Structure formats: structure tokens, C-alpha cells
Tab-separated table of C-alpha atoms and ligand atoms in Angstrom:
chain	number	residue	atom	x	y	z
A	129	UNK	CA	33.574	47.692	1.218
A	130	UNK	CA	35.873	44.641	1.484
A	131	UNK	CA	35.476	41.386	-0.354
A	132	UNK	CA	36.406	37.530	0.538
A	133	UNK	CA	36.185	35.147	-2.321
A	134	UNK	CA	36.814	31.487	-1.648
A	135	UNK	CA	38.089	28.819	-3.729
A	136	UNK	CA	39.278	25.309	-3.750
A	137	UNK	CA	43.259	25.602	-5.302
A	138	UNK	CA	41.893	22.914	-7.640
A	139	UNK	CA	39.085	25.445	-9.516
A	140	UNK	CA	39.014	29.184	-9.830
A	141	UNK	CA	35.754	28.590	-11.574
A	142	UNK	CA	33.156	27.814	-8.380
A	143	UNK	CA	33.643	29.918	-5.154
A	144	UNK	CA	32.792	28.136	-2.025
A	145	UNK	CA	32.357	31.282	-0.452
A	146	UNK	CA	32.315	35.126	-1.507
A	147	UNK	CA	31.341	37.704	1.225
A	148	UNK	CA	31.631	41.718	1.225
A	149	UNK	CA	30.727	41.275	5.186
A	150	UNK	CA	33.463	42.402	7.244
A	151	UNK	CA	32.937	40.148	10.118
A	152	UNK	CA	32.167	37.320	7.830
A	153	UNK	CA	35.234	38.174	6.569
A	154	UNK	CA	37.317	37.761	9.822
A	155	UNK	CA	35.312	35.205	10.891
A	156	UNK	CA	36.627	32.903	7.843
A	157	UNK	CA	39.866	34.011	7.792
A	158	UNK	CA	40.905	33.392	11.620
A	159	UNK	CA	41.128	29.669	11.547
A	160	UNK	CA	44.188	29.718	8.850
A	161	UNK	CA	45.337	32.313	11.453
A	162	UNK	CA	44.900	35.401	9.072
A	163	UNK	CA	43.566	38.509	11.097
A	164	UNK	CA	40.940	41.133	9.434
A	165	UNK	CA	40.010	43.898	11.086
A	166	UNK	CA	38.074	47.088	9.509
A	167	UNK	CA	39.183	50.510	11.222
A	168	UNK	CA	37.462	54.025	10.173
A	169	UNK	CA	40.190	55.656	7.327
A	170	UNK	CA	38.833	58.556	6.694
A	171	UNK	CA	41.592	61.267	6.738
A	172	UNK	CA	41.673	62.931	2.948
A	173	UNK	CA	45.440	62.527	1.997
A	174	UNK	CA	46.667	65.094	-0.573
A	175	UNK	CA	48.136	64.427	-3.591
A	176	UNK	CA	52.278	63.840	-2.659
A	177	UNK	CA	51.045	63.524	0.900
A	178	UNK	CA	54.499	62.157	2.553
A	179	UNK	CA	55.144	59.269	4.377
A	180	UNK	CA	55.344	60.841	7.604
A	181	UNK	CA	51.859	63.128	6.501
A	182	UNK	CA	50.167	59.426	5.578
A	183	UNK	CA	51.366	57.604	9.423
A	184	UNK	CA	50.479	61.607	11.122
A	185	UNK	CA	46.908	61.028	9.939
A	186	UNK	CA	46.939	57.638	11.615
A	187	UNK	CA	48.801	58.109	14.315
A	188	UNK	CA	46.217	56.843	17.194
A	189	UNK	CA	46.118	53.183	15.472
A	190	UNK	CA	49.261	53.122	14.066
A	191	UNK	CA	50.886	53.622	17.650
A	192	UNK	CA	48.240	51.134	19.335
A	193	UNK	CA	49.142	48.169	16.971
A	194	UNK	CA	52.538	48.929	16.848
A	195	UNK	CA	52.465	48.951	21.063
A	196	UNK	CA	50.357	45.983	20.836
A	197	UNK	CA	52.350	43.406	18.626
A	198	UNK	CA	55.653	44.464	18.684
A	199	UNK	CA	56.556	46.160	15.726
A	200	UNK	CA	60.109	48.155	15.083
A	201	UNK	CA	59.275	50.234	11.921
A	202	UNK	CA	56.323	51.440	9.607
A	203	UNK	CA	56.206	52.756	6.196
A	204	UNK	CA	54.181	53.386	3.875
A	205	UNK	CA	53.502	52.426	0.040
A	206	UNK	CA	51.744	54.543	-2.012
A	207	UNK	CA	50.968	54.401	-5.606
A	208	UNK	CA	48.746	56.550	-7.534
A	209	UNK	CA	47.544	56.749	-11.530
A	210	UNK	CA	50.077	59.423	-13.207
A	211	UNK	CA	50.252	61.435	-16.580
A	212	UNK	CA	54.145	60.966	-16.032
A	213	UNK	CA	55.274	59.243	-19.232
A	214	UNK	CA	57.415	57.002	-17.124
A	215	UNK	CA	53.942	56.143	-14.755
A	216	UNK	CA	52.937	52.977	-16.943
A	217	UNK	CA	56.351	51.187	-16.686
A	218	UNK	CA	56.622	52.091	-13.359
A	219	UNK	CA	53.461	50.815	-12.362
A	220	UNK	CA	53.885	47.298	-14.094
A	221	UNK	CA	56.970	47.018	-11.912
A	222	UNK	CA	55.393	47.365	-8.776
A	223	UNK	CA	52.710	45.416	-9.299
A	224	UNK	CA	54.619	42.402	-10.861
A	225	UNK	CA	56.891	42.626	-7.572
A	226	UNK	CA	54.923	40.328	-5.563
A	227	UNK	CA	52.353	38.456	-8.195
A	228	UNK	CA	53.395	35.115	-7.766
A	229	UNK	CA	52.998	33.252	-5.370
A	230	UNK	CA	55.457	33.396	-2.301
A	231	UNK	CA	56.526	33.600	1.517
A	232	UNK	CA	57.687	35.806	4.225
A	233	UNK	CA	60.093	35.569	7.345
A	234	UNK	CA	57.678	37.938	9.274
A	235	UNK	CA	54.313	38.940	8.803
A	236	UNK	CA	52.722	40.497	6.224
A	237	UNK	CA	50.832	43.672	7.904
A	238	UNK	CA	48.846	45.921	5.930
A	239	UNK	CA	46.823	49.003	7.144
A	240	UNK	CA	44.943	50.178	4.021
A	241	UNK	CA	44.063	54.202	3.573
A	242	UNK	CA	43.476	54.669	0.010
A	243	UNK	CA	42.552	52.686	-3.122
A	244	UNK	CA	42.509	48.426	-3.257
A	245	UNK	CA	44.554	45.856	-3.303
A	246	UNK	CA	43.875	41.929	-3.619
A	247	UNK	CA	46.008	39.388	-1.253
A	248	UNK	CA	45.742	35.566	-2.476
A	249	UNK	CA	46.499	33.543	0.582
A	250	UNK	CA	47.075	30.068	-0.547
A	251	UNK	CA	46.780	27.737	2.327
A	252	UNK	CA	44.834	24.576	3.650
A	253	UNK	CA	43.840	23.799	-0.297
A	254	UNK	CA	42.129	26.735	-0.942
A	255	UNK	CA	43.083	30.449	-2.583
A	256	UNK	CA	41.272	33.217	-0.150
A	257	UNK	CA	41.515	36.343	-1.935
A	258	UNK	CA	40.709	39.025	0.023
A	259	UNK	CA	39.931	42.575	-1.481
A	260	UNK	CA	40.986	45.301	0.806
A	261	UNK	CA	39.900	48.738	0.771
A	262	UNK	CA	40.397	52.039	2.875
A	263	UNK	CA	40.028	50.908	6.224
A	264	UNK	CA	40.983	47.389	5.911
A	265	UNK	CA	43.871	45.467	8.188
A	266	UNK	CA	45.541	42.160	7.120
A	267	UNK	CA	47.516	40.527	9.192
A	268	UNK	CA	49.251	37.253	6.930
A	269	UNK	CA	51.525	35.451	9.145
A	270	UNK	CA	54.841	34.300	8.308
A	271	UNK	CA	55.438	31.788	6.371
A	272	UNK	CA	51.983	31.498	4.410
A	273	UNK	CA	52.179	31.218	0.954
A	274	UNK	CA	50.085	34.216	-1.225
A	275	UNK	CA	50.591	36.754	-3.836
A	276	UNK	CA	49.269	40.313	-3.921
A	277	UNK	CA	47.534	42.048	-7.372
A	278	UNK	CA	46.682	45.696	-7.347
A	279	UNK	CA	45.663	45.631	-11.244
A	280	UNK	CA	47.140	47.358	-14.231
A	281	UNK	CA	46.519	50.836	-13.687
A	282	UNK	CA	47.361	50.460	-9.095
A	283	UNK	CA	45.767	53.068	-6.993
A	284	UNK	CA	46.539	52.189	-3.389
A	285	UNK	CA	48.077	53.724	-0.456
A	286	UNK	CA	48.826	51.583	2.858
A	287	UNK	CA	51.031	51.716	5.971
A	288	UNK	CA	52.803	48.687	6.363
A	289	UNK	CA	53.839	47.160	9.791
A	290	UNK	CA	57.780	45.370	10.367
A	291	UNK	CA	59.011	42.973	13.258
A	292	UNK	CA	62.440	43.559	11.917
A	293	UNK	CA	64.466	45.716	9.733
A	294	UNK	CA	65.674	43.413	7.019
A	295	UNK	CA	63.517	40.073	7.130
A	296	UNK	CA	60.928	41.097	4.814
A	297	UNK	CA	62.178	39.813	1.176
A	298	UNK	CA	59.801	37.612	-0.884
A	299	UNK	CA	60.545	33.842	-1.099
A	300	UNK	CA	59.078	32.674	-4.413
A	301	UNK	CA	57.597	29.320	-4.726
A	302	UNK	CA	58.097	29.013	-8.125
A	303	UNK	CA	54.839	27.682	-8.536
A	304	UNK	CA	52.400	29.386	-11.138
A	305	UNK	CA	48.893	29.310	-9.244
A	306	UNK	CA	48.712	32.925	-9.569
A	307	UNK	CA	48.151	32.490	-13.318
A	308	UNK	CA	45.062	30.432	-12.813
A	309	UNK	CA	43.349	32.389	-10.741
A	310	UNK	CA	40.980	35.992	-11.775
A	311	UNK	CA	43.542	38.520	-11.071
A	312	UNK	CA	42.532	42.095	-9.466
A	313	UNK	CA	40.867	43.871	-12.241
A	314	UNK	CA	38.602	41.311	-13.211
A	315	UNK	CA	37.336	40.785	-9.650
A	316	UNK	CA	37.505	44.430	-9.028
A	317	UNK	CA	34.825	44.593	-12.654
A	318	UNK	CA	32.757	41.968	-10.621
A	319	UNK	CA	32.501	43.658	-7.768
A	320	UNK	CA	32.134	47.229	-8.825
A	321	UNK	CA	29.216	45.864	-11.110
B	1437	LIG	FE1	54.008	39.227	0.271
């Protein structure tokens, strides 16, 4: 399941809009140029799967979008809860990496194969966060302002799509609309309910 909630950048109170439909989904996203797409993901990745062992088990669509728009290099993120006494700390820094709100100098391409994550996309007066799950593909384009929350305790794994080898670092805005805004565990608590 995937989830698109809607608001005006004025009031994180009242939706406008808040869809688990997947071609709802796209079909609200395309016109600020934002591309959704669900794939299956259903390969079981093993604990300390590598890298290379996450892209093997997705090689079919990893190679077809990478043919199809251009893209030099893929990687993949991958965080998962830990009884490591250094997990916690660790885990606040990653997830307070990209919180606020800011930019890109290429797109933002994200291939999702384990866990959630939440991507704000702040554009045309409106936030559109949309909650991504295993089998989920966001494409944000260049240039559009967002932030990304994968909660407190982050359990996600995704293979992540590059035009170029050093042009994706985060611009920050500097502006705090992140704050105001329900942040991943509390929509996660709405939507698991
Ligand atoms: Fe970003």
C-alpha cells in the first residue's frame, strides 16, 4: 500500500485529498511533473543483503529504467532497526539528513524494496506527501522543493537512480515548513490504524 495526502502549504490540519490508490496516486502527482509508478518488489532480501545482492534482485527494472532515462549510476540505501548500541544515533543522523525542506540539481529517483519512507513535495501551494512502500517509484524532478521523513526508528531499503556522479547534494531552503507539517510516524499511526 502507498498513500497520497494533500494539503494546502497554508494548513496541515484539512487534506484536500488523501488516497492509498496507486493510480490515483499518479494521476495527481503528474501535473506538478512528479512520476509514480508501482512495480511488483517481492524478492526477500536477507539481513546484510549487499548492495550489489539488493540491485541483483532487481536487475530486470533496474536495467530498463536506467536504459530508458539515462541514468550513469545506482545505489542503494538501506537502513534497518539494530540492537547495535550505536543504531539510535545513527539512525537520527540519517533521517535528519534530508528533513527540511530543500532542492536538487538532478532528480530525485527512488525505487523502494523494503520498509517506508515519506517524500513532502512542496510545490504549486500545496505539501503532497507521498508514503512509499515496497514497490513504489518516485520520480521528483530537479529543482522541486521537498523533504523526506522515514520516522524515528527508519526501516527502509531503496535503490536510488543518478544522472551524474556528483550533482546530487541537498540545497536547503532554509525555510521551516517541515516543522508544521505531521511528520512520518504520525501518518504512518494513521494509516496503519
Ligand atoms: Fe532530497
Amino acid at each position: 500500500m502507498s498513500l497520497l495526502t494533500v494539503w494546502p502549504e497554508t494548513d496541515a490540519a484539512e487534506p484536500i485529498l488523501r488516497t492509498p490508490d496507486p493510480a490515483a496516486i499518479a494521476s495527481a502527482l503528474e501535473p506538478i511533473g512528479v512520476r509514480f509508478e508501482r512495480w511488483t518488489a517481492d524478492a526477500v532480501l536477507p539481513t546484510g543483503a549487499t548492495q550489489d545482492e539488493v540491485i541483483a534482485a532487481y536487475r530486470t527494472e533496474v536495467d530498463r529504467i536506467t536504459a530508458a532515462e539515462g541514468y550513469i549510476l545506482v545505489d542503494v540505501i538501506r537502513l534497518q532497526p539494530s540492537d547495535d548500541p550505536e543504531w539510535p544515533a545513527k539512525a537520527a543522523g540519517a533521517r535528519a539528513k534530508f528533513l527540511t525542506e530543500h532542492t536538487h540539481d538532478d532528480d530525485e529517483v527512488r525505487f523502494f524494496v523494503e520498509g517506508a519512507g515519506i517524500f513532502y513535495l512542496h510545490i504549486a501551494g500545496r505539501v503532497h506527501a507521498v508514503l512509499c512502500e515496497a514497490g513504489d517509484l518516485l520520480s521528483v524532478p530537479k529543482g522541486i522543493t521537498h523533504w523526506f521523513d522515514m520516522g524515528v526508528e527508519p526501516s527502509v531499503a531503496a535503490i536510488r537512480f543518478f544522472h551524474d556522479e556528483d550533482g546530487w547534494v541537498g540545497d536547503f531552503t532554509g525555510d521551516p515548513i517541515a516543522s508544521r507539517f505531521p511528520d512520518f510516524d504520525e501518518i504512518w499511526a494513521g494509516y496503519a490504524a
